[in-house]
Each structure stands twice: as structure tokens, then as C-alpha cells.
GROMACS .gro file of C-alpha atoms in nm:
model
  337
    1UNK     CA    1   0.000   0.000   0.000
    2UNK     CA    2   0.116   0.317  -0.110
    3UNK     CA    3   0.186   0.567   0.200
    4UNK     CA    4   0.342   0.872   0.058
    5UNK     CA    5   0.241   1.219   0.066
    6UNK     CA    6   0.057   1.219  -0.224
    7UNK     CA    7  -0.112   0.874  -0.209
    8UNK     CA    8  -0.475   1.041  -0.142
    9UNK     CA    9  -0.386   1.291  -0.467
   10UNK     CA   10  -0.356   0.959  -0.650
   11UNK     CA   11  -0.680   0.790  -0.533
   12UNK     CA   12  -0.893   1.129  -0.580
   13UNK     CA   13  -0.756   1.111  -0.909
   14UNK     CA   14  -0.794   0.732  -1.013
   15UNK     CA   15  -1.149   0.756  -0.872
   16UNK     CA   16  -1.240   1.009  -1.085
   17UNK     CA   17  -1.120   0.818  -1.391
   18UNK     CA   18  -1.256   0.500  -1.229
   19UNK     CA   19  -1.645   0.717  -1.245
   20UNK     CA   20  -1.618   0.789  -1.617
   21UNK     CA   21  -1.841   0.598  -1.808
   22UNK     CA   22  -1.790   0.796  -2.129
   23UNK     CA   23  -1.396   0.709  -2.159
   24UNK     CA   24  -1.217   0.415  -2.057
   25UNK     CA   25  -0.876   0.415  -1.897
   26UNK     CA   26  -0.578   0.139  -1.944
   27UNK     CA   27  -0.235   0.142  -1.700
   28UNK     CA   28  -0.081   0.392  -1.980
   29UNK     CA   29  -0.413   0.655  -1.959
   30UNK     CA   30  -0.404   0.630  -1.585
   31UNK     CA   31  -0.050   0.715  -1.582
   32UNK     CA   32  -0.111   0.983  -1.774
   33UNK     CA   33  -0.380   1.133  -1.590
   34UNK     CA   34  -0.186   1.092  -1.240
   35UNK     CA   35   0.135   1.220  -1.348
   36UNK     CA   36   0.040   1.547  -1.555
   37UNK     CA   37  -0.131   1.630  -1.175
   38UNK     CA   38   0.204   1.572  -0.999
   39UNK     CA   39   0.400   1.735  -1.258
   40UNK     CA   40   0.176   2.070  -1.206
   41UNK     CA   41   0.224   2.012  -0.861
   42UNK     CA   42   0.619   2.002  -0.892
   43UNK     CA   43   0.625   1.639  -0.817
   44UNK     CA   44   0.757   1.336  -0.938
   45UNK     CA   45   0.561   1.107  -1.144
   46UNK     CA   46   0.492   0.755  -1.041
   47UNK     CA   47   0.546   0.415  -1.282
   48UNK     CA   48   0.325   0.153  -1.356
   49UNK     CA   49   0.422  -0.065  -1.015
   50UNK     CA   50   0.326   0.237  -0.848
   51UNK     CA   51  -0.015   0.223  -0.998
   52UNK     CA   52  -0.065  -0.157  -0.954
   53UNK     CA   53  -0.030  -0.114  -0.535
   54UNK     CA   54  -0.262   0.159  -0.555
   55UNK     CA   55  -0.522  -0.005  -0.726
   56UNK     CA   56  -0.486  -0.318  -0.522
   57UNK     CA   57  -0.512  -0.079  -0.207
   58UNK     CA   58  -0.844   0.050  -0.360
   59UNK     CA   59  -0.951  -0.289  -0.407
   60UNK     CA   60  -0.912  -0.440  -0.045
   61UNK     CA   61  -1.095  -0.427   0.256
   62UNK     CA   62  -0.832  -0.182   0.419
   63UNK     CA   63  -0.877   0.061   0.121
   64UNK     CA   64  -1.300   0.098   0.006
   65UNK     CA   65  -1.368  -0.258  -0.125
   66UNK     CA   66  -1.392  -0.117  -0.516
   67UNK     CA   67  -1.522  -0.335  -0.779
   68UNK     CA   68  -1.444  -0.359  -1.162
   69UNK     CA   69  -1.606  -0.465  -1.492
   70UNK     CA   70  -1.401  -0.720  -1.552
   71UNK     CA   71  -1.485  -0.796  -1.889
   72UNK     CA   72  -1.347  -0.413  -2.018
   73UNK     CA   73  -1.034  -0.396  -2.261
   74UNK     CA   74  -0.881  -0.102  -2.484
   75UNK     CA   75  -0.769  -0.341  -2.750
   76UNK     CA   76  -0.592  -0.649  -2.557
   77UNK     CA   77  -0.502  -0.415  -2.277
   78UNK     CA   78  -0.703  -0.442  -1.966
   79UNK     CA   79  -0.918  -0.127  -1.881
   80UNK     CA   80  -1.081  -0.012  -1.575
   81UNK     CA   81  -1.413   0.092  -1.466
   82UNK     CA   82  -1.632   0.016  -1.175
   83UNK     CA   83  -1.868  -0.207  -1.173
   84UNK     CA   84  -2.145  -0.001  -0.978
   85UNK     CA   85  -2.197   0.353  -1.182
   86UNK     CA   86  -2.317   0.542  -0.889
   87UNK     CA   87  -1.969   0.422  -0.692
   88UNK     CA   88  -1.714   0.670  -0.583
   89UNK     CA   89  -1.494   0.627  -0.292
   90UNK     CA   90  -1.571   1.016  -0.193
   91UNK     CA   91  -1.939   0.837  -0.100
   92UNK     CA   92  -1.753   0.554   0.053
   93UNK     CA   93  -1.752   0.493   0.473
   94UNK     CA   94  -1.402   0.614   0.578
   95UNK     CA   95  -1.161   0.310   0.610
   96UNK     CA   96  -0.956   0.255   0.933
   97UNK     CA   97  -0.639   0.444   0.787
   98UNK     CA   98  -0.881   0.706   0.692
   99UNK     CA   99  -1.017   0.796   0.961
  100UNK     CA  100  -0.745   0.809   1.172
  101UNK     CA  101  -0.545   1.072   0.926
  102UNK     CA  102  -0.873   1.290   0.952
  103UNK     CA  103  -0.903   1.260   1.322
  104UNK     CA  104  -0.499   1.357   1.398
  105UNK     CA  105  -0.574   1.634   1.100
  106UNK     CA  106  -0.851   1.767   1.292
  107UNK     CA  107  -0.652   1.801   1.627
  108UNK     CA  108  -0.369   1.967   1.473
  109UNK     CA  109  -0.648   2.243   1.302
  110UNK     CA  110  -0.801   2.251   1.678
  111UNK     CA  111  -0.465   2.429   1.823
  112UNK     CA  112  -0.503   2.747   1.582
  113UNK     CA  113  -0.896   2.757   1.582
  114UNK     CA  114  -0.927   3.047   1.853
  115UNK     CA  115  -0.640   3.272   1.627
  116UNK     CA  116  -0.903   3.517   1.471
  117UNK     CA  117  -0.823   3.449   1.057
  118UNK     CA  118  -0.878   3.097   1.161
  119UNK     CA  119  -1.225   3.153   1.358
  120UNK     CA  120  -1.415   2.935   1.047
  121UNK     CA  121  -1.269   2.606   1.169
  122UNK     CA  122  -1.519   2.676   1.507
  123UNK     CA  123  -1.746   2.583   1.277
  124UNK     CA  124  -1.595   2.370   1.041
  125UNK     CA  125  -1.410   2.098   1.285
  126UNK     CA  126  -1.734   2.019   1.456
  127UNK     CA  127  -1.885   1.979   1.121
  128UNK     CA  128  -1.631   1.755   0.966
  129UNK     CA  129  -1.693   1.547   1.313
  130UNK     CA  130  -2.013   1.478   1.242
  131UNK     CA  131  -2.008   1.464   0.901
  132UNK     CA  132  -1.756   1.163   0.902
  133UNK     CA  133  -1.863   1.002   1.259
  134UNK     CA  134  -1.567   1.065   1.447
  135UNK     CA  135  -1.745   1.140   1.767
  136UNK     CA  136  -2.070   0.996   1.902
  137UNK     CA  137  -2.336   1.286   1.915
  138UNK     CA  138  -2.620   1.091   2.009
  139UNK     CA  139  -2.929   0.921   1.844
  140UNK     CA  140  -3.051   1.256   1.705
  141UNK     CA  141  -2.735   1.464   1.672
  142UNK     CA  142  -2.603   1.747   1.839
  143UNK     CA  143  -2.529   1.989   1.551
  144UNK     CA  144  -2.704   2.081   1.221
  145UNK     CA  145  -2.651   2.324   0.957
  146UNK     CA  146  -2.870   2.485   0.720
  147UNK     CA  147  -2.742   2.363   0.339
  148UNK     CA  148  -2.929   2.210  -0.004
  149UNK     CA  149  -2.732   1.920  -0.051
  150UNK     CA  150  -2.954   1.885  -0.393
  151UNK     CA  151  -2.805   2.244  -0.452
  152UNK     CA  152  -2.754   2.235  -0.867
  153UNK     CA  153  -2.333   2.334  -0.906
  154UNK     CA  154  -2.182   2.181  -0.607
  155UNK     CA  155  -2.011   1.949  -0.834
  156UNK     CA  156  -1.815   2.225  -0.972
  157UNK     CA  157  -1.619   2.317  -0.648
  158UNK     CA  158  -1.367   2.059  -0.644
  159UNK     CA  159  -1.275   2.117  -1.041
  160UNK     CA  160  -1.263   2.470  -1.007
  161UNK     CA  161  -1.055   2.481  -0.687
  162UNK     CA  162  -0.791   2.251  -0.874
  163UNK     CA  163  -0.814   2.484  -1.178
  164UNK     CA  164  -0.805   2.824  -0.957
  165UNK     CA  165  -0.466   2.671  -0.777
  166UNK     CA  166  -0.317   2.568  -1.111
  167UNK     CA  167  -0.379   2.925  -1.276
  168UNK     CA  168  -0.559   2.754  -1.586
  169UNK     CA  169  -0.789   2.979  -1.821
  170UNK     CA  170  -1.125   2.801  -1.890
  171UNK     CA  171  -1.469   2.800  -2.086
  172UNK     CA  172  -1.781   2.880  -1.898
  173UNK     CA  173  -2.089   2.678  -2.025
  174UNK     CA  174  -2.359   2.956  -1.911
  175UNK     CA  175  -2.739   2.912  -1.901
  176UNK     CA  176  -2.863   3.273  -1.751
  177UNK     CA  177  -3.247   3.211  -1.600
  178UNK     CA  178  -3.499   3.244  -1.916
  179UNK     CA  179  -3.204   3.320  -2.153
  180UNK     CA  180  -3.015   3.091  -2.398
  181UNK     CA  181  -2.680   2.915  -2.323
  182UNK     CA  182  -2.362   3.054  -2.369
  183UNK     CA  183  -1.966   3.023  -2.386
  184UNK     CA  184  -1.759   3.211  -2.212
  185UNK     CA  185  -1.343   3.255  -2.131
  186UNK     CA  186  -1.273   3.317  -1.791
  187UNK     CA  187  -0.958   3.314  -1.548
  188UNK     CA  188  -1.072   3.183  -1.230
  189UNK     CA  189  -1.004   3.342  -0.913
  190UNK     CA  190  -1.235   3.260  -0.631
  191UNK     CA  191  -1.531   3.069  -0.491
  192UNK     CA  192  -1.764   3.215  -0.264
  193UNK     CA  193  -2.091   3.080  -0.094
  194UNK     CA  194  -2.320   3.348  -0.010
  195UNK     CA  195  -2.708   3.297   0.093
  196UNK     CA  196  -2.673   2.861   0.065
  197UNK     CA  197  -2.538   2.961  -0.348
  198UNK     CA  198  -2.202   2.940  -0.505
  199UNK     CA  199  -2.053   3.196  -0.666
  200UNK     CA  200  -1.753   3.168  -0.889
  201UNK     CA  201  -1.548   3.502  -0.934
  202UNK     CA  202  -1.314   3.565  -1.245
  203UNK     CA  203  -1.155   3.813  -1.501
  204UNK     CA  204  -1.413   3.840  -1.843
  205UNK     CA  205  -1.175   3.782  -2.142
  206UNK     CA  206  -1.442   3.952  -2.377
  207UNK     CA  207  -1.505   4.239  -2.156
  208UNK     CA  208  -1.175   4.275  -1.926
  209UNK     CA  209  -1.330   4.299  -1.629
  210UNK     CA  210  -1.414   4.118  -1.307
  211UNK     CA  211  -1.718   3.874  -1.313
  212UNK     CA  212  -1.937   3.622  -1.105
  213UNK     CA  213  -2.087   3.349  -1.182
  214UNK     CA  214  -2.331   3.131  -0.951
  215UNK     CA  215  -2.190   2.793  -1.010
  216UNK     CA  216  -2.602   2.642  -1.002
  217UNK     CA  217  -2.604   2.805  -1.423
  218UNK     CA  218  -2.293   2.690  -1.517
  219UNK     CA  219  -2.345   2.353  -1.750
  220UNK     CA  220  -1.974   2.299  -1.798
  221UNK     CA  221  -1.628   2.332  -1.708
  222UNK     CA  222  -1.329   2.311  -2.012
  223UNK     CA  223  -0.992   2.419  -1.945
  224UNK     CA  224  -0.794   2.610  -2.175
  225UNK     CA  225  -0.444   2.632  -2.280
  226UNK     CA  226  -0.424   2.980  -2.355
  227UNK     CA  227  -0.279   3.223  -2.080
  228UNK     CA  228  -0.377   3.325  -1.782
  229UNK     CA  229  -0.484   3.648  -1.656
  230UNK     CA  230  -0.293   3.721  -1.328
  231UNK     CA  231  -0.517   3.873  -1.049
  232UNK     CA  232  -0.354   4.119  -0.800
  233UNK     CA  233  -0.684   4.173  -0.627
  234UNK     CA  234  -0.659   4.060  -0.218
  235UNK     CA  235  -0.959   3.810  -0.209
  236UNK     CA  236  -0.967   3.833   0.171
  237UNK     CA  237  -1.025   4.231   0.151
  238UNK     CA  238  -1.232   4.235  -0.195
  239UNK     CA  239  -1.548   4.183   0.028
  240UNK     CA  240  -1.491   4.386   0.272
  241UNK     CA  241  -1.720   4.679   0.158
  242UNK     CA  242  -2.031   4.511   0.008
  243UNK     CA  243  -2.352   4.278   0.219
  244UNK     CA  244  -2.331   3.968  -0.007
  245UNK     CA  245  -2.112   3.943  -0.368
  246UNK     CA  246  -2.230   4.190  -0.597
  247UNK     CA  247  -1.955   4.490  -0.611
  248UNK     CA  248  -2.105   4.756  -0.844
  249UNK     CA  249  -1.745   4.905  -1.072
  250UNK     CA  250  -1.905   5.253  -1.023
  251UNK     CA  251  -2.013   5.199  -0.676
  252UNK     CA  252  -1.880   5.402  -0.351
  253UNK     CA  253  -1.855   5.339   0.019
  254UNK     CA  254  -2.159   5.488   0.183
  255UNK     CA  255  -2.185   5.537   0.559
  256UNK     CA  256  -2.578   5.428   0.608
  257UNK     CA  257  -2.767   5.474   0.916
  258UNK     CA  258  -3.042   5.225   0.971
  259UNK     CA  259  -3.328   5.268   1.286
  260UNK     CA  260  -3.463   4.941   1.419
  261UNK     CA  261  -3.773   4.893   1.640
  262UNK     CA  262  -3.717   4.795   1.947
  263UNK     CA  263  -3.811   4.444   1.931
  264UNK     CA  264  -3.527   4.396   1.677
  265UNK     CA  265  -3.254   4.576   1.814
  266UNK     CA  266  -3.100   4.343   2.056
  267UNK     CA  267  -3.110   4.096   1.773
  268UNK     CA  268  -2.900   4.306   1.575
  269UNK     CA  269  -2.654   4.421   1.836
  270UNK     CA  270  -2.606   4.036   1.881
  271UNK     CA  271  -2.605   3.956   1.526
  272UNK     CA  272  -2.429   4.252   1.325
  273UNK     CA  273  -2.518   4.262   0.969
  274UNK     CA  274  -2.194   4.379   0.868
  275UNK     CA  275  -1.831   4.390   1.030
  276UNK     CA  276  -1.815   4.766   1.016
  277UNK     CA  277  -2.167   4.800   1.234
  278UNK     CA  278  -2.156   5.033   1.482
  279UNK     CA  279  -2.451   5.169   1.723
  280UNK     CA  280  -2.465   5.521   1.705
  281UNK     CA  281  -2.441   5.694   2.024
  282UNK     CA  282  -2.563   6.040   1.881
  283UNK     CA  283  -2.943   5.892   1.893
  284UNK     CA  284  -3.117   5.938   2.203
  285UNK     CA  285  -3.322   5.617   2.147
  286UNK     CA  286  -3.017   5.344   2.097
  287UNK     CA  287  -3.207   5.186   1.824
  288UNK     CA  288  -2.985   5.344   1.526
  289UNK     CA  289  -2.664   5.153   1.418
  290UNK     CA  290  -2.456   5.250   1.126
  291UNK     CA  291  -2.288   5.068   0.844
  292UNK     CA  292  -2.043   5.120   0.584
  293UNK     CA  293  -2.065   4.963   0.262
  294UNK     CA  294  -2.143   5.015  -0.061
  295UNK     CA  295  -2.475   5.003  -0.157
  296UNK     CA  296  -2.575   4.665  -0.418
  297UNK     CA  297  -2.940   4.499  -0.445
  298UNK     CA  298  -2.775   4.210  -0.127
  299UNK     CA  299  -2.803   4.511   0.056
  300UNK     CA  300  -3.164   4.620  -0.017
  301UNK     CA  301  -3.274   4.278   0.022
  302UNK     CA  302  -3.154   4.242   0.370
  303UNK     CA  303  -3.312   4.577   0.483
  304UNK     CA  304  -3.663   4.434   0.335
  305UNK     CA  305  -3.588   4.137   0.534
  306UNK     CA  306  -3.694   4.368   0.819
  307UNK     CA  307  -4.021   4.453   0.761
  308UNK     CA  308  -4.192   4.710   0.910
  309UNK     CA  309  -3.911   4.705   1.211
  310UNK     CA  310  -3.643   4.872   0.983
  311UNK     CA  311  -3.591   5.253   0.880
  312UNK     CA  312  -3.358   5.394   0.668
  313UNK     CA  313  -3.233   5.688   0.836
  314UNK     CA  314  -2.954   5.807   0.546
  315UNK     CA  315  -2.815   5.868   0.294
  316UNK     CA  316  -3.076   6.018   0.115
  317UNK     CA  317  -3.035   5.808  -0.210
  318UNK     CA  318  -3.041   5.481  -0.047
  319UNK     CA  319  -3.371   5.594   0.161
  320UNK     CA  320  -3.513   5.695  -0.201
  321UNK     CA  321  -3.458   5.356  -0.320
  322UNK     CA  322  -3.608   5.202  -0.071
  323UNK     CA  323  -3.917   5.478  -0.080
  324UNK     CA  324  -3.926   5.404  -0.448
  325UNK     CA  325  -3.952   5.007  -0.414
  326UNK     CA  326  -4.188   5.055  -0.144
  327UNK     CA  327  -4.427   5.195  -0.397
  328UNK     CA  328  -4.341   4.951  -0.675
  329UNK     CA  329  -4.425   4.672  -0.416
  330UNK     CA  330  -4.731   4.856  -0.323
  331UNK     CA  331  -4.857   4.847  -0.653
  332UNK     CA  332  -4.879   4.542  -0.666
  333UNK     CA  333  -5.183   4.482  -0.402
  334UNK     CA  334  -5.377   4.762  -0.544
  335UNK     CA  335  -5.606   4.565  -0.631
  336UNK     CA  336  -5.616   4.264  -0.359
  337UNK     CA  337  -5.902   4.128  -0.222
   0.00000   0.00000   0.00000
């Protein structure tokens, strides 16, 4: 059994080929598809032996128990393909060995999970605990999260993670809602989940700028040989000014004061709606907290999440939107019964 550093690489990677039921794979095209990985990786390749103790880890009870058409062949060469289409070791109980790595994994995260750019693995440790049984929580559970497992797109994370890392320029297939499909050239940059979606942020060959994506339209995924365009832009910051993942190019930083009811308030204080809240002390009432972002339709959204318990105290333009929406919104019960 292979125990290297980049034995899981290898069994992501045969797994995937393994899954294909449109191509079929002999020794040499597994090689192949291994190898060009490690080489982007500045690895070394691995030879045919290599292969064989991999597969024959896969195969045992140690590995995930995998089983093959037998009866497959590329000419007289022996190819491989499971047996069961809707296999994959990724849905596949975690073997001894594998749960073991994940569990010392998980207590080595745990020692930097208080430092404050590491304050997501609070949530995601627990998460990955349950999510692989490494602790008994009970009949019921102790922890669950709000996500659409059915969610259309998730299947493009992994590919465009790999393709974001290895600075490859792809092809979009696009299907905007009610509008014909189309292709289009991106450079990858960055995945973001925002309101239980996935966006995928990138630099427009045709238009030069910076665009997103929600990964539930796109159809397709091809990577491209042609070059890529080099980001300078500080993911960690780029968010910093906007409620959500629309950044308008023409858009400015707005200091907006929002009044809450007092039912809501407290709820608010406790849950800020964005990291540059602040309550404003010049208000009498303690109900007005201000924000500082630049104004996009995430933002209007969450203030009409409010109701009746929110009030947009400035900037002018921003309470005229709202005004104006209001009315739009009102129209539409004119006639009600």
C-alpha cells in the first residue's frame, strides 16, 4: 500500500477516472492522468508498479472494497471501470487508515482555531466530526446546519478549486435564468458561498473585467491552454465593503444609518449585519446603528428582510430607493381582495 504524501492525490484522481463511463482508462491513460497532476504540482511522477499497489489498495478491505467490470479492454489491454456507476470512494464509509489521518488532522487544526483568521474552523471541525462520525453525538445529533445538498453546481467546487490553484484559463458553459446558453473565457479566481449559493469570481476575457458566476447556471467546465490572466486583487479584503457578492465598478462606500424597532434591536446588536456595524451613540433612542458599505441589491434585500421594524435613516439616495420600491411593491396589491 502506497503511504506517501501524495497517495490520497492519487486515489482522488484514479477515482475520478474510475467514475467515467464515457472514456475508458488502461495502465498507460491512468499514468497519464496521475502524473500530468504531480508534474503541475512540482512532483515526481509515479510508474506503472506504483499504480498496480494503488489499485490493489483500492480494491481491499483496508482501502473501500472497489469493484471492476471485468470484462473491459482497450484493444488487448485491460481497462478499468467500476462495476457499480453510482460508486465513488468520496461516497464511501471512511476506512480505518482514513479515519485516523482525519481525526490527527482535525486536532492539529483545533490548536489554531481560537487565532481570529482561523475563527471558520469553530465551525468547520465540529462539522467535519459529524459529518464523518468521528465522535458519538447521540441518536438525534447534536449539531445541524442549514445547506441544499440537492443544490444544482456543487459538483463544480472541487474542479474549479484545482483549476483556480493551477492558474488555468477556462470555458464557462452559461445558461442565464430564461435566456439561452452561452460560452464564455474566464480566469478563475475565487469561490464564494453566499445565501446557501455558489458563486464563482473571475476576469471576463471579452469584456476585461471582473465577473461572477453562480456555479447552479454553469453547465460545464473546459480548461484552456491559452494564458492566464494574473489577479492582484486581495480576495480576503475584496469583500470587505459590500452585504453579499455583488460589487457595483461605479459603486462608492456609503456610511448608512439604519433605525430598528425595538423588538429587533437586541437581535441586531447580537447579530451585526456587517463587520463595520456600529450603534450610534448620537441617537437618544439606541435603536440606530450605522454601516459602511457600498450600496448593491444584497443590501436592499436584507433591509426588506426587516419589515416594518427597519428605517432607513440616510443617505438620502439609499432611503429613495427604498421609498421608491416601497411603492413599486405597493402596486402590486392595489387591487387585492
Amino acid at each position: 500500500m502506497a503511504t506517501n504524501r501524495h497517495a490520497q492525490i492519487r486515489y482522488t484522481i484514479l477515482d475520478r477516472c474510475f467514475s467515467n463511463f464515457h472514456r475508458l482508462y488502461d495502465y498507460e491513460g491512468l499514468l497519464l492522468e496521475i502524473n500530468l497532476v504531480l508534474y503541475d504540482l512540482g512532483a515526481e511522477g509515479v510508474k506503472r508498479r506504483q499504480l498496480q499497489y494503488d489499485i490493489e489498495h483500492m480494491k481491499s478491505d483496508s482501502g473501500w472494497a472497489i469493484e471492476f467490470n471485468e470484462d473491459l479492454k482497450i484493444g488487448r489491454k485491460k481497462a478499468f471501470r467500476y462495476l457499480n456507476k453510482n460508486f465513488s470512494i468520496a461516497n464511501h464509509p471512511l476506512n480505518v487508515n482514513d479515519s485516523e489521518q482525519l481525526e490527527t488532522t482535525l486536532a492539529i487544526l483545533s490548536r489554531y482555531k481560537h487565532r481570529e483568521e482561523f475563527n471558520w474552523l469553530e465551525e468547520l471541525i465540529p462539522r467535519m466530526e459529524q459529518a464523518f462520525d468521528l465522535v458519538a453525538s447521540g441518536e438525534n445529533g447534536a449539531i445541524s446546519y442549514q445547506e441544499n445538498i440537492d443544490l444544482k453546481g456543487r459538483e463544480h467546487i472541487g474542479t474549479l478549486f484545482n483549476l483556480i490553484l493551477k492558474r488555468k484559463q477556462i470555458q464557462l458553459s452559461y445558461e442565464p435564468y430564461g435566456k439561452p446558453q452561452f460560452n464564455v473565457i474566464i480566469s478563475p479566481y475565487h469561490v464564494k458561498q453566499f445565501n446557501n449559493r455558489w458563486f464563482l469570481f473571475c476576469f471576463n476575457e471579452e469584456y476585461k473585467t471582473i465577473s461572477n458566476y453562480p456555479l447552479d447556471r454553469i453547465n460545464s467546465i473546459e480548461e484552456l491552454n491559452a494564458n492566464f490572466a494574473t489577479s492582484t486583487i486581495n480576495w480576503l479584503d475584496y469583500f470587505d465593503d459590500i452585504i453579499g457578492v455583488t460589487k457595483p465598478e461605479e459603486g462608492k462606500l456609503e456610511k448608512i444609518h439604519l433605525k430598528f424597532s425595538e423588538k429587533r434591536i437586541n437581535y441586531v446588536l447580537t447579530k451585526p449585519l456587517h463587520g463595520s456595524q456600529k450603534l450610534d451613540k448620537s441617537d437618544h433612542t439606541g435603536r440606530v446603528i450605522s454601516i459602511e458599505v457600498i450600496p448593491n441589491n444584497e443590501l436592499y434585500q436584507l433591509i426588506f428582510s426587516f419589515g416594518e421594524d427597519i428605517e432607513v435613516i440616510s443617505p438620502k439616495e439609499v432611503r429613495v430607493e427604498i421609498i421608491t420600491k416601497i411603492k413599486l411593491m405597493s402596486n402590486q396589491y392595489n387591487y387585492a381582495e
